[in-house]
Amino acid sequence: MSSKLYVGNLPYSVTDDSLRSNFSEYGAVASAKVMTDRETGRSKGFGFVEMGTEAEAQSAIDGLNGQSVDGRSIVVNVSRPKEAGSTGGGYRSGAGRY
DNA sequence: GCTGAGCGG
């Protein structure tokens, strides 16, 4: 399931609805969650968006990754990318596959 | 009405 997208470097103006709207353009958004600080109530600057399918997720990445939003380049990538190579250390094989 | 780590629960 690589339909989970990690969105980082987001402006504090972005909210769950904003992410959903932005990702909704590229596909069906299963769930959009912006990590807003519970204590201060401000956005942490990153969020998570889960698409219906991986294709839509990749489409959203290809469309929103590295794009300038609010004058800042946002980062859109699959949640917890699997770094191929090294054995052990990091994430275990299973989730994360292009 | 601001600032800035980046993978939530």
mmCIF file of N, CA, C and O in Angstrom, chain A residues 9-11 22 63-75:
data_model
loop_
_atom_site.group_PDB
_atom_site.id
_atom_site.type_symbol
_atom_site.label_atom_id
_atom_site.label_comp_id
_atom_site.label_asym_id
_atom_site.label_seq_id
_atom_site.Cartn_x
_atom_site.Cartn_y
_atom_site.Cartn_z
ATOM 1 N N ASN A 9 7.022 20.350 4.146
ATOM 2 C CA ASN A 9 7.370 21.713 3.742
ATOM 3 C C ASN A 9 6.123 22.498 3.374
ATOM 4 O O ASN A 9 6.147 23.323 2.469
ATOM 5 N N LEU A 10 5.062 22.196 4.054
ATOM 6 C CA LEU A 10 3.804 22.873 3.769
ATOM 7 C C LEU A 10 3.672 24.149 4.573
ATOM 8 O O LEU A 10 4.116 24.223 5.708
ATOM 9 N N PRO A 11 3.063 25.143 3.963
ATOM 10 C CA PRO A 11 2.834 26.413 4.661
ATOM 11 C C PRO A 11 1.829 26.232 5.794
ATOM 12 O O PRO A 11 1.025 25.303 5.778
ATOM 13 N N ASN A 22 -6.281 19.858 -2.907
ATOM 14 C CA ASN A 22 -5.112 19.809 -3.788
ATOM 15 C C ASN A 22 -4.913 18.410 -4.355
ATOM 16 O O ASN A 22 -4.608 18.244 -5.526
ATOM 17 N N GLY A 63 2.416 15.603 -9.597
ATOM 18 C CA GLY A 63 1.794 16.894 -9.868
ATOM 19 C C GLY A 63 2.029 17.912 -8.772
ATOM 20 O O GLY A 63 2.025 19.115 -9.014
ATOM 21 N N LEU A 64 2.221 17.441 -7.560
ATOM 22 C CA LEU A 64 2.374 18.385 -6.456
ATOM 23 C C LEU A 64 3.774 18.356 -5.858
ATOM 24 O O LEU A 64 4.157 19.260 -5.122
ATOM 25 N N ASN A 65 4.511 17.321 -6.168
ATOM 26 C CA ASN A 65 5.866 17.227 -5.620
ATOM 27 C C ASN A 65 6.802 18.248 -6.272
ATOM 28 O O ASN A 65 6.973 18.261 -7.480
ATOM 29 N N GLY A 66 7.393 19.066 -5.452
ATOM 30 C CA GLY A 66 8.323 20.061 -5.968
ATOM 31 C C GLY A 66 7.616 21.276 -6.543
ATOM 32 O O GLY A 66 8.242 22.115 -7.178
ATOM 33 N N GLN A 67 6.336 21.354 -6.310
ATOM 34 C CA GLN A 67 5.593 22.505 -6.817
ATOM 35 C C GLN A 67 5.647 23.653 -5.819
ATOM 36 O O GLN A 67 5.777 23.453 -4.630
ATOM 37 N N SER A 68 5.527 24.833 -6.350
ATOM 38 C CA SER A 68 5.569 26.005 -5.479
ATOM 39 C C SER A 68 4.173 26.335 -4.984
ATOM 40 O O SER A 68 3.307 26.712 -5.748
ATOM 41 N N VAL A 69 3.976 26.154 -3.704
ATOM 42 C CA VAL A 69 2.689 26.475 -3.111
ATOM 43 C C VAL A 69 2.885 27.572 -2.069
ATOM 44 O O VAL A 69 3.703 27.440 -1.169
ATOM 45 N N ASP A 70 2.139 28.632 -2.231
ATOM 46 C CA ASP A 70 2.250 29.740 -1.295
ATOM 47 C C ASP A 70 3.663 30.335 -1.358
ATOM 48 O O ASP A 70 4.133 30.970 -0.428
ATOM 49 N N GLY A 71 4.321 30.099 -2.470
ATOM 50 C CA GLY A 71 5.671 30.639 -2.631
ATOM 51 C C GLY A 71 6.736 29.718 -2.074
ATOM 52 O O GLY A 71 7.911 30.047 -2.052
ATOM 53 N N ARG A 72 6.309 28.530 -1.640
ATOM 54 C CA ARG A 72 7.280 27.590 -1.088
ATOM 55 C C ARG A 72 7.178 26.240 -1.812
ATOM 56 O O ARG A 72 6.091 25.788 -2.121
ATOM 57 N N SER A 73 8.285 25.631 -2.004
ATOM 58 C CA SER A 73 8.279 24.338 -2.679
ATOM 59 C C SER A 73 7.882 23.239 -1.702
ATOM 60 O O SER A 73 8.600 22.962 -0.751
ATOM 61 N N ILE A 74 6.769 22.644 -1.959
ATOM 62 C CA ILE A 74 6.289 21.602 -1.056
ATOM 63 C C ILE A 74 6.919 20.258 -1.415
ATOM 64 O O ILE A 74 7.391 20.057 -2.521
ATOM 65 N N VAL A 75 6.889 19.356 -0.494
ATOM 66 C CA VAL A 75 7.457 18.034 -0.736
ATOM 67 C C VAL A 75 6.365 16.975 -0.636
ATOM 68 O O VAL A 75 5.757 16.795 0.402
#
